[in-house]
Short mmCIF file of C-alpha atoms in Angstrom, two decimals:
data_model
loop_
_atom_site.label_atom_id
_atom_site.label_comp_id
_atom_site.label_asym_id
_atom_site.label_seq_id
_atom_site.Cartn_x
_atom_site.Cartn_y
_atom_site.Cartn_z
CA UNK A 1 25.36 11.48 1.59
CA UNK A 2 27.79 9.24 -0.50
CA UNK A 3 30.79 10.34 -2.61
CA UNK A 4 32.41 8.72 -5.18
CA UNK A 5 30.94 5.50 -4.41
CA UNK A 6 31.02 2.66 -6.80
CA UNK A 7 30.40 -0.39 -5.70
CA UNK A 8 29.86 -3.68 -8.37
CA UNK A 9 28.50 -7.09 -7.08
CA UNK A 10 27.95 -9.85 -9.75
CA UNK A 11 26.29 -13.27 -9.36
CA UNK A 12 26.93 -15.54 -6.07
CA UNK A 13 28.54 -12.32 -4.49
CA UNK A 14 27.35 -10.89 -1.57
CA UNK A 15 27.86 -7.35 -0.39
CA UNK A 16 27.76 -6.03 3.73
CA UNK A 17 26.93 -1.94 3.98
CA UNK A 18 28.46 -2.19 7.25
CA UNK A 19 28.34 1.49 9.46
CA UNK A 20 27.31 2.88 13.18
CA UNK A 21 23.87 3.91 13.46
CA UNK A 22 22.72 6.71 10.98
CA UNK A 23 25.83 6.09 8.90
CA UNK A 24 23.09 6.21 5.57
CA UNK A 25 23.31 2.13 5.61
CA UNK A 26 19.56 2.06 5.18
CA UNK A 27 19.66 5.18 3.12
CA UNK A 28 22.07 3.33 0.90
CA UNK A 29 19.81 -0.07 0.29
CA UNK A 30 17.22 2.33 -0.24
CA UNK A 31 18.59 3.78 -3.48
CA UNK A 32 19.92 0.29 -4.89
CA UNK A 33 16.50 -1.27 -4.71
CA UNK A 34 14.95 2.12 -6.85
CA UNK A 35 13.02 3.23 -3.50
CA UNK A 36 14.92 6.67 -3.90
CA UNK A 37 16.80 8.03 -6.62
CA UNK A 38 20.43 9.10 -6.00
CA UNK A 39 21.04 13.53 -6.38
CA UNK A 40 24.03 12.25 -8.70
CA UNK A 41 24.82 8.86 -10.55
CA UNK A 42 23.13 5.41 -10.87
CA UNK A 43 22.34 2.26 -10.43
CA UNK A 44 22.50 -0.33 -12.77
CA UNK A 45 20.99 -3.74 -13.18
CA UNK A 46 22.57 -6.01 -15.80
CA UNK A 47 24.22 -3.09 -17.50
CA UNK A 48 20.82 -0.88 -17.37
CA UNK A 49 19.87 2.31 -15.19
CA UNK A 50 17.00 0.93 -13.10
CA UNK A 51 15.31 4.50 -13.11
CA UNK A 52 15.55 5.03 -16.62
CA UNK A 53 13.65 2.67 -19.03
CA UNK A 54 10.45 0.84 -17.72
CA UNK A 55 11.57 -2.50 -19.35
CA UNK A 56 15.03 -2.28 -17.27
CA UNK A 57 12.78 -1.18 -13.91
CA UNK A 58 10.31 -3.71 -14.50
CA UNK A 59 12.82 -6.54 -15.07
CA UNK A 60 14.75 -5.09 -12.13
CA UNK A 61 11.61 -5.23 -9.71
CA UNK A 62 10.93 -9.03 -11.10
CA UNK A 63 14.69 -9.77 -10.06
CA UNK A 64 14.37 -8.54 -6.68
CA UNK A 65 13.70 -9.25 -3.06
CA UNK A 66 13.62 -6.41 -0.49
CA UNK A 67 13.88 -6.79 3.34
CA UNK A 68 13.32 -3.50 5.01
CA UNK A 69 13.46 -2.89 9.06
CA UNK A 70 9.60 -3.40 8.80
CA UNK A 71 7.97 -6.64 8.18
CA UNK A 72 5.16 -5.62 5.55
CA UNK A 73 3.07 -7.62 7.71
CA UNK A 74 -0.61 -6.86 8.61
CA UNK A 75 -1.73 -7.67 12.36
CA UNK A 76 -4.97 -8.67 11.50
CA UNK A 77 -3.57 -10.96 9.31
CA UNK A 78 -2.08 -15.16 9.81
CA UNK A 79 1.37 -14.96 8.37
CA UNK A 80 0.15 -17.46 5.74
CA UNK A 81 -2.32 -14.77 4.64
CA UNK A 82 0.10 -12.03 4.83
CA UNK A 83 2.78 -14.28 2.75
CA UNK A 84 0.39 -15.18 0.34
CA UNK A 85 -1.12 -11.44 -0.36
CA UNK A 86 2.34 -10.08 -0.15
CA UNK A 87 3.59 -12.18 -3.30
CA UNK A 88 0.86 -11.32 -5.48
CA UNK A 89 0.83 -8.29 -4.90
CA UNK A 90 4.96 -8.32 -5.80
CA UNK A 91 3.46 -10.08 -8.95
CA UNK A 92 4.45 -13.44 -7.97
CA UNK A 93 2.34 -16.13 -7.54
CA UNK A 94 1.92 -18.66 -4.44
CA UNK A 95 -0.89 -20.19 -2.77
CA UNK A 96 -1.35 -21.64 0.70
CA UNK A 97 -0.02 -24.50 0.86
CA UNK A 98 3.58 -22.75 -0.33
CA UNK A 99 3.43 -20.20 1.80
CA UNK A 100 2.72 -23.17 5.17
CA UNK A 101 6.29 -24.65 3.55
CA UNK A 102 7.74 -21.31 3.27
CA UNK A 103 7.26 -20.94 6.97
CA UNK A 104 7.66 -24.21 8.19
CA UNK A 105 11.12 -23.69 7.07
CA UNK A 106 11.83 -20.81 9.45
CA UNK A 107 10.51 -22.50 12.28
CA UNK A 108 6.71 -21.44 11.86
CA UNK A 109 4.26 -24.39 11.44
CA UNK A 110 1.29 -23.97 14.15
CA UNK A 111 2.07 -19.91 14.79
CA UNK A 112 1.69 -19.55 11.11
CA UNK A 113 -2.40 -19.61 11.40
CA UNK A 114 -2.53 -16.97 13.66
CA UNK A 115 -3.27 -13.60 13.13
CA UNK A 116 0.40 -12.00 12.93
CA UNK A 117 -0.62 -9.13 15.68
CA UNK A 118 -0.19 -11.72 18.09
CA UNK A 119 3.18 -13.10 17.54
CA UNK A 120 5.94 -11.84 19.16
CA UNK A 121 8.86 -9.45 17.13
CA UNK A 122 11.10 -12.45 16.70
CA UNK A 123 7.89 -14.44 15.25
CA UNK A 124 6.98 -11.43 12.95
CA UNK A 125 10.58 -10.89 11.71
CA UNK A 126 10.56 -14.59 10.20
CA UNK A 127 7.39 -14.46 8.38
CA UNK A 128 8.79 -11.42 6.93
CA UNK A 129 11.74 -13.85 6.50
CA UNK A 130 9.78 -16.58 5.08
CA UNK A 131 10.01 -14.42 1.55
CA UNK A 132 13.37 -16.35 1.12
CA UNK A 133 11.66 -19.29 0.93
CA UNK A 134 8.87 -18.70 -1.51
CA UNK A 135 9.34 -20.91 -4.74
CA UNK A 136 9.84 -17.85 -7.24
CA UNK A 137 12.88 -16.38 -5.81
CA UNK A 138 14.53 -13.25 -7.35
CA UNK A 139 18.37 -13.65 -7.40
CA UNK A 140 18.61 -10.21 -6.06
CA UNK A 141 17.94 -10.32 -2.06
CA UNK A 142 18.64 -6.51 -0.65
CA UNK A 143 17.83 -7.10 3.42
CA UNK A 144 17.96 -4.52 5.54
CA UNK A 145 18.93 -5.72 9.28
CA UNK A 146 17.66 -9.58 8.40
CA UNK A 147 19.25 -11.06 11.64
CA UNK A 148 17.20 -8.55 14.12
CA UNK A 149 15.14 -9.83 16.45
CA UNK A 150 16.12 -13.59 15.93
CA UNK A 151 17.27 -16.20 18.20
CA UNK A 152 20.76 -18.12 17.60
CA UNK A 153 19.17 -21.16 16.25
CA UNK A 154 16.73 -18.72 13.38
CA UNK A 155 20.12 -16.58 13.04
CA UNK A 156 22.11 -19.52 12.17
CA UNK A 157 19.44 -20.72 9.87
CA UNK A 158 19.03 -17.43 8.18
CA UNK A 159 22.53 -17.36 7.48
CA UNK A 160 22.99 -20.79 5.98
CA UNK A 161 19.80 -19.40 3.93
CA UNK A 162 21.91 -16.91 2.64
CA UNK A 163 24.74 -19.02 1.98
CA UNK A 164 22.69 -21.24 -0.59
CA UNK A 165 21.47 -18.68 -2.41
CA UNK A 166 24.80 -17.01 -2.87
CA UNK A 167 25.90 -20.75 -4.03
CA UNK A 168 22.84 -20.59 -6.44
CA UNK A 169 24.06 -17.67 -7.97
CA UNK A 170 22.38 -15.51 -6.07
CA UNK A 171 23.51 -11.62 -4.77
CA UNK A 172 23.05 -11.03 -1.17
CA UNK A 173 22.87 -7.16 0.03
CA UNK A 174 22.80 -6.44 3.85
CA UNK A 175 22.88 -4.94 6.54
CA UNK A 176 23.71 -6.25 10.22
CA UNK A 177 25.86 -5.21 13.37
CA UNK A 178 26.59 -8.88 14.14
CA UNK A 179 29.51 -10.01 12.76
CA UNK A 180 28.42 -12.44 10.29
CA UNK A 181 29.87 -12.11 6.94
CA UNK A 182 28.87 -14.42 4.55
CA UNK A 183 31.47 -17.54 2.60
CA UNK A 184 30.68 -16.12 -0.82
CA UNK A 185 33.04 -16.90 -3.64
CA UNK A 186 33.02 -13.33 -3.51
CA UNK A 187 32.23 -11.32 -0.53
CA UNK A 188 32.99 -7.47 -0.26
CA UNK A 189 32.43 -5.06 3.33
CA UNK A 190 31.46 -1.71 2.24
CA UNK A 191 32.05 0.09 6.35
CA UNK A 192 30.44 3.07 5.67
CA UNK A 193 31.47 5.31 9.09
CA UNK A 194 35.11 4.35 7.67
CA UNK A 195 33.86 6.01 4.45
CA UNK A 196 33.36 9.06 6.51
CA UNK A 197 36.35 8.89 8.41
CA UNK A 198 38.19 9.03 5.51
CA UNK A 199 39.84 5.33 5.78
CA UNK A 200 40.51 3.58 2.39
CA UNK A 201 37.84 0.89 1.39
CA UNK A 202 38.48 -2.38 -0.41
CA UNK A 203 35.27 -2.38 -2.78
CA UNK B 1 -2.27 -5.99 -14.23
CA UNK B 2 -5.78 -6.95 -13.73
CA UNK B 3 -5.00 -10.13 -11.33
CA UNK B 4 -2.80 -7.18 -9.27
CA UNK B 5 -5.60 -5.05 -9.50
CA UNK B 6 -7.99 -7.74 -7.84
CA UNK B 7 -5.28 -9.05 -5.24
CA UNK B 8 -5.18 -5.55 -4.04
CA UNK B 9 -8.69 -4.88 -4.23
CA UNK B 10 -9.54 -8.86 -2.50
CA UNK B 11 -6.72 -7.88 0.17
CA UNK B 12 -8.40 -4.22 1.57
CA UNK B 13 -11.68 -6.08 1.37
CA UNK B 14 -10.66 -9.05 3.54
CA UNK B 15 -8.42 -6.47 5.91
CA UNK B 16 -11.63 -4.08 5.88
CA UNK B 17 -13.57 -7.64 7.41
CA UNK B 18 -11.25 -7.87 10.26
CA UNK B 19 -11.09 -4.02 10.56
CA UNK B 20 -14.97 -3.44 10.88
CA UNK B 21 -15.05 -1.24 13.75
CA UNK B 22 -13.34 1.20 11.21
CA UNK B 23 -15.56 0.46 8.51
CA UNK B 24 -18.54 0.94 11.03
CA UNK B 25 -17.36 4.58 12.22
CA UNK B 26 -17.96 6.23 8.75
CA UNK B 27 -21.54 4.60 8.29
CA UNK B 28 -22.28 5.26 11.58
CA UNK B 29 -21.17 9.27 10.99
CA UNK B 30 -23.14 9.23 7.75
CA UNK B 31 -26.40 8.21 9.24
CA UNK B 32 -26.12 9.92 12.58
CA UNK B 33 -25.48 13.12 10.94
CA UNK B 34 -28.10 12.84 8.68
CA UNK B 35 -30.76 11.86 11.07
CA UNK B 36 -30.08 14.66 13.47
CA UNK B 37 -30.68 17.24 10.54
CA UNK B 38 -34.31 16.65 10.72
CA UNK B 39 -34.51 17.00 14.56
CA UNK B 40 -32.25 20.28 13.95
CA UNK B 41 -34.41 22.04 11.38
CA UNK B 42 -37.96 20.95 12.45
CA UNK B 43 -40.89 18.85 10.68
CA UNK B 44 -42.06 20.76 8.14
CA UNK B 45 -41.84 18.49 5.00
CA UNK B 46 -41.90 20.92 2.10
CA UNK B 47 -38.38 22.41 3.82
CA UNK B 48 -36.95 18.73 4.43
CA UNK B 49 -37.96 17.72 1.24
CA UNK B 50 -36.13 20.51 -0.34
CA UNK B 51 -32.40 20.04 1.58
CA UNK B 52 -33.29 16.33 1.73
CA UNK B 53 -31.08 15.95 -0.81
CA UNK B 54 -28.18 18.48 -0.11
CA UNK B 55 -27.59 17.34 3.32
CA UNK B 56 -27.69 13.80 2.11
CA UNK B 57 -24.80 14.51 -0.59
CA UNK B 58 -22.88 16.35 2.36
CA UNK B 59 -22.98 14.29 4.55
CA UNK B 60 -22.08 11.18 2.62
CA UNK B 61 -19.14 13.23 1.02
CA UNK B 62 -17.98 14.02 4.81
CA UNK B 63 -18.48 10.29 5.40
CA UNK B 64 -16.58 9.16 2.63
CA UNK B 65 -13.76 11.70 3.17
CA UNK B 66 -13.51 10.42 7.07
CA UNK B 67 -11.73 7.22 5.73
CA UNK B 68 -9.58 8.52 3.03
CA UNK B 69 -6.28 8.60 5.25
CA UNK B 70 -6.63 4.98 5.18
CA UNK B 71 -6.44 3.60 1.93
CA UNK B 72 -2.09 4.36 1.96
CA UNK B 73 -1.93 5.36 5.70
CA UNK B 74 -1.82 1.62 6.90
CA UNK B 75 0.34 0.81 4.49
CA UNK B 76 2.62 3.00 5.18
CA UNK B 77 3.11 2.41 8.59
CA UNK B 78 3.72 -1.38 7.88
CA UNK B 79 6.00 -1.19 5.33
CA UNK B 80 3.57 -2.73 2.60
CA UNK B 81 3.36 0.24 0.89
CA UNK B 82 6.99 0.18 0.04
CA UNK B 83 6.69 -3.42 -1.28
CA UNK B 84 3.76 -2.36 -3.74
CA UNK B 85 6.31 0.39 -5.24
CA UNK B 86 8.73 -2.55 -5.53
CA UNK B 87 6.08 -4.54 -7.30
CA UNK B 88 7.29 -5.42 -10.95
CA UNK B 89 3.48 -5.06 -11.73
CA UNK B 90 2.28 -1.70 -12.27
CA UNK B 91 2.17 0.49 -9.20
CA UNK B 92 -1.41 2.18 -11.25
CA UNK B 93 -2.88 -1.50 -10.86
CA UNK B 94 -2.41 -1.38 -7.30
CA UNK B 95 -4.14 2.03 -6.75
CA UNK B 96 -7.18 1.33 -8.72
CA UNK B 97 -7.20 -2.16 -7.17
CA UNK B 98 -7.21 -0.13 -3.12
CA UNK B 99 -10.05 2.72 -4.56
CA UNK B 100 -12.05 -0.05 -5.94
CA UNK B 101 -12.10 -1.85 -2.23
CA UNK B 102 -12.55 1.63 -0.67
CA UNK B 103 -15.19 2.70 -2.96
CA UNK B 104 -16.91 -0.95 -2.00
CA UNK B 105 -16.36 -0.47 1.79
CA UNK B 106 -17.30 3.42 1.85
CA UNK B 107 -19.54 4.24 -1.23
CA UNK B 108 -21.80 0.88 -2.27
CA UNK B 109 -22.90 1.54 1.65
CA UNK B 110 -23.81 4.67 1.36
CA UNK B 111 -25.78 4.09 -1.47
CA UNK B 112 -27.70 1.53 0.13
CA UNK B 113 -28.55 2.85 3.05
CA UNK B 114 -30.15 6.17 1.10
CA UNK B 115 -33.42 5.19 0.79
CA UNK B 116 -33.99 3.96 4.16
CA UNK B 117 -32.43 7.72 5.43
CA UNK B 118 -34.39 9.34 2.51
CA UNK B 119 -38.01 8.50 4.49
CA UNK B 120 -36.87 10.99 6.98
CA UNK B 121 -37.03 13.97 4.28
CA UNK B 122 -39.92 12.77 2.90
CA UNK B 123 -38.59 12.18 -0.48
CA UNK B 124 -40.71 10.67 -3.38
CA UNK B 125 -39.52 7.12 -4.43
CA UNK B 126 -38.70 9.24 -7.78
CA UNK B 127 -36.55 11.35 -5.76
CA UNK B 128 -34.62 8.67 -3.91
CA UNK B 129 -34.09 6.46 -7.20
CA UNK B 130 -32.21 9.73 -8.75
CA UNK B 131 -30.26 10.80 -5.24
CA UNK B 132 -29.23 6.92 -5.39
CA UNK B 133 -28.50 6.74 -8.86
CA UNK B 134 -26.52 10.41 -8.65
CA UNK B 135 -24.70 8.78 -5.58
CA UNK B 136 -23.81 5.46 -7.24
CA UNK B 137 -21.76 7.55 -10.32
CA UNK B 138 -20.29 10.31 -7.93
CA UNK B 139 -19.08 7.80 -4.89
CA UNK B 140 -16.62 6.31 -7.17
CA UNK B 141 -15.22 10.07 -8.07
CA UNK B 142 -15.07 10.51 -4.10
CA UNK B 143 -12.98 7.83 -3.52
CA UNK B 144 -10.85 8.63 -7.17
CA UNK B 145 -9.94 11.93 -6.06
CA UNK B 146 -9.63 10.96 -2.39
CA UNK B 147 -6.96 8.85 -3.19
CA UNK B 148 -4.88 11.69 -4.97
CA UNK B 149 -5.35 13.75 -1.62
CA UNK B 150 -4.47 10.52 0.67
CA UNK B 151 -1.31 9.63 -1.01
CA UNK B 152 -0.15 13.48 -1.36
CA UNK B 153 -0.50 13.94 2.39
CA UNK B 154 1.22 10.38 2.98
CA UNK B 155 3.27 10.80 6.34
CA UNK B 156 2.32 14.39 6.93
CA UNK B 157 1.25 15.28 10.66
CA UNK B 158 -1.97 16.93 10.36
CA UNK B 159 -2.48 14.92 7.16
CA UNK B 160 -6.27 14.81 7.98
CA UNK B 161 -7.07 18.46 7.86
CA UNK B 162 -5.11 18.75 4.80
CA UNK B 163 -6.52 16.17 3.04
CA UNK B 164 -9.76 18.29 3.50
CA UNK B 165 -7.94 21.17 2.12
CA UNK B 166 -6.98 19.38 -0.92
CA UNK B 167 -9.93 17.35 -1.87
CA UNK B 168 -13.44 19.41 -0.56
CA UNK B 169 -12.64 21.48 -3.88
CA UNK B 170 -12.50 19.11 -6.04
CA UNK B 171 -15.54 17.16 -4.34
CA UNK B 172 -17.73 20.61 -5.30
CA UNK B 173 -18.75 19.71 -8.28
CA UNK B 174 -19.62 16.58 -7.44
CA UNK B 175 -21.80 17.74 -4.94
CA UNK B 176 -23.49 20.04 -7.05
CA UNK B 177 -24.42 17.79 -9.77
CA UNK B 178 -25.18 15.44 -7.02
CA UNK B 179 -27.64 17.33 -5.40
CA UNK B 180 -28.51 19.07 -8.51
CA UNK B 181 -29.85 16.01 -10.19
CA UNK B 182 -32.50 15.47 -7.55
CA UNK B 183 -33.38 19.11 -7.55
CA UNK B 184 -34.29 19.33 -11.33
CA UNK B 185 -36.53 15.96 -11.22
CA UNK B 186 -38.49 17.70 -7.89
CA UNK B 187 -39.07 20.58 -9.79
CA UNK B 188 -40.36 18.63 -12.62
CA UNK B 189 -36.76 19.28 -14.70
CA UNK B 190 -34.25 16.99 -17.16
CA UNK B 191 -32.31 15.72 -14.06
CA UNK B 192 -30.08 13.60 -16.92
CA UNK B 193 -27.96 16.37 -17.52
CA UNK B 194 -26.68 16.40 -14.15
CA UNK B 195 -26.64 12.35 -14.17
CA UNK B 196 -24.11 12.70 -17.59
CA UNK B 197 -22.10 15.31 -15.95
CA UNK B 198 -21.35 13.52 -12.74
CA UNK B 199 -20.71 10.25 -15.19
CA UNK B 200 -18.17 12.97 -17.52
CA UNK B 201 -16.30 13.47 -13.76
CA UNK B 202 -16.12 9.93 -13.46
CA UNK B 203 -14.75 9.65 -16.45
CA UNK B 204 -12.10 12.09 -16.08
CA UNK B 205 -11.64 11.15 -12.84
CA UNK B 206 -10.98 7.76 -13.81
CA UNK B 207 -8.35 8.71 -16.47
CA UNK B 208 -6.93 10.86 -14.21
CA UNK B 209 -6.80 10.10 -10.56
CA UNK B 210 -5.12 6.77 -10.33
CA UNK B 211 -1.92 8.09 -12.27
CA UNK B 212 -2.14 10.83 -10.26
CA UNK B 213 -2.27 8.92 -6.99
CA UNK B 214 0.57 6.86 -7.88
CA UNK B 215 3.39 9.35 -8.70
CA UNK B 216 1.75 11.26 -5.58
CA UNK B 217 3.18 8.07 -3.86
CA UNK B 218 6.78 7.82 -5.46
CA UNK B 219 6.92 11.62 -4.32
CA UNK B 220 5.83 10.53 -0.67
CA UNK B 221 8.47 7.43 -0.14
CA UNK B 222 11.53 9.53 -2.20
#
């Protein structure tokens, strides 16, 4: 699906896979977080192949946050539950009362006690959301589609989100069709239908 | 590992509370099937008390198999299931943790309600300790080997019937030692044999399955 692609994104860099629909942008986010393993070449975290050695995968899973189009989000579940279960079962820990801050912060408070099956998309979308906001947070955030689903006022918010963390140090991977790139110190656009197309690319 | 193992096992416990009509469908199967046998095959109790047993074993092997498409299926669907292969803990943790929970929710239930079913065969109170005892070591190996056919038919339409495909031959021997063991102790037999060899399967199965499970489950989200 991708030739000759090398891409490199250090610390307080972000990167957007920007493409139409079924360009491979999900495809591609897929194989940098280790979810599939690329026919040919790698991917490396701090200088290691992810795949290869279990130390390099394991600190590579400890260093990273993944976003995908679904919420990981059980309906019979309250989003505090669902936060809370979700993080230890990443191997993180966090208890109640962090994950009621965590989604205070994205606008949940009194919607955060109920069962997630009853909230609507845009409510769902920021628990899944809320994961930015979790005390332990990996420096690696790959999110697939982050801004869908959300208001202005949660898309604005989600954004400046991103911004801090990039200012932290942090690496931003993403995905959107709304044209917000982000004010890293470094920020590269990876347009993957201009791959295809054959137009030269600046990362 | 082990606090991964529990968070997974706590979590499919506490999703199997607010999921109990599910729960309920498998009991339900086990003991409707197994009180229609005696209506089926008449009242003579020398004849129930000799596929007593058997169709107790069957039927909670059926039972246990009905909900096997669950312990990844969910998960899939929502997306969790890619976060556990994310996990920096290991992904074996997280399978033992969900068979534990399913073997809790579909096995420990079974077990329990055996000797209440086992009046209808007319079963000695020997009898029913062994086919409780044989179920309480082969359960576990159910939902062990269960697991290996529930994550390799992950995502697959049909994934039910093949499932069945996969696992009933594996389940055999259980069933035979199962059964077996109450067999030899009504006929006045060593029924410990058959006890060690369903324990040696849970053994093996133990060693085995989880890893098993777990690359069947990198295979299913590549």
């Amino acid at each position: 699906m991708f030739d000759d692609l090398n891409i490199e994104v250090g610390a307080g860099e972000a990167l957007w896979v920007k493409g139409r629909n079924g360009a491979g942008k999900t495809s591609l986010l897929r194989q940098l977080c280790g979810l599939t393993r690329p026919s040919a070449g790698s991917v490396l975290w701090r200088g290691h192949d992810i795949h290869r050695k279990y130390q390099a995968s394991a600190d590579f899973h400890r260093s990273l946050l993944y976003l995908g189009h679904a919420n990981n989000l059980k309906d019979e579940l309250t989003g505090v539950e669902n936060l809370v279960l979700g993080e230890r079962l990443a191997g993180r820990t966090l208890d109640g009362l962090g994950a009621a801050e965590a989604l205070a912060r994205v606008g949940l408070s009194r919607a955060a006690w109920r069962p997630a099956g009853r909230l609507s998309q845009g409510q769902r979308r920021r628990i899944g959301l809320a994961r930015l906001h979790v005390t332990q947070r990996p420096p690696l955030w790959i999110l697939d589609e982050p801004f869908t689903a959300l208001d202005d006022v949660a898309a604005d918010a989600l954004h400046a989100t991103l911004e801090q963390h990039l200012v932290r140090g942090g690496i931003v991977v993403y995905t959107t069709h709304q044209p917000r790139s982000l004010a890293a110190a470094r920020s590269h656009v990876l347009d993957l239908s201009a791959r295809a197309a054959g137009q030269p690319q600046p990362c | 590992m082990l606090k991964v193992l529990t968070h997974a096992a706590r979590r499919d416990l506490l999703l199997a509370s607010r999921r109990s009509g599910e729960v309920l469908a498998a009991l339900f199967f086990f003991v409707m099937v197994a009180m229609l046998y005696p209506l089926a095959v008449g009242p003579e109790p020398a004849l129930l008390r000799s596929v007593g047993p058997g169709v107790l074993w069957a039927t909670a092997l059926l039972a246990s198999m009905l909900s096997l498409g669950r312990i990844f299926g969910h998960d899939l669907v929502d997306g969790t299931l890619e976060q556990m292969l994310l996990s920096a803990e290991p992904l074996v943790a997280v399978v033992i943790g969900k068979v534990l929970a399913h073997w809790l929710i579909t096995g420990v239930p079974l077990v329990l309600l055996t000797p209440l079913i086992a009046l209808q065969f007319d079963l000695s109170a020997e009898s029913v300790q062994v086919l409780a005892a044989s179920l309480l070591i082969g359960t576990p190996v159910l939902s062990l080997v269960g697991a290996i056919g529930g994550a390799l038919t992950l995502g697959l339409r049909g994934g039910g019937a093949l499932v069945a495909v996969l696992v009933l031959p594996l389940y055999v021997p259980v069933l035979v030692f199962g059964a077996g063991a109450v067999g030899a102790q009504a006929g006045g037999g060593d029924f410990s044999p058959h006890l060690q060899l369903l324990g040696a399967l849970l053994a093996a199965s133990f060693a085995l399955a989880p890893w098993a499970a777990a690359a069947a489950l990198r295979i299913a989200l590549n």
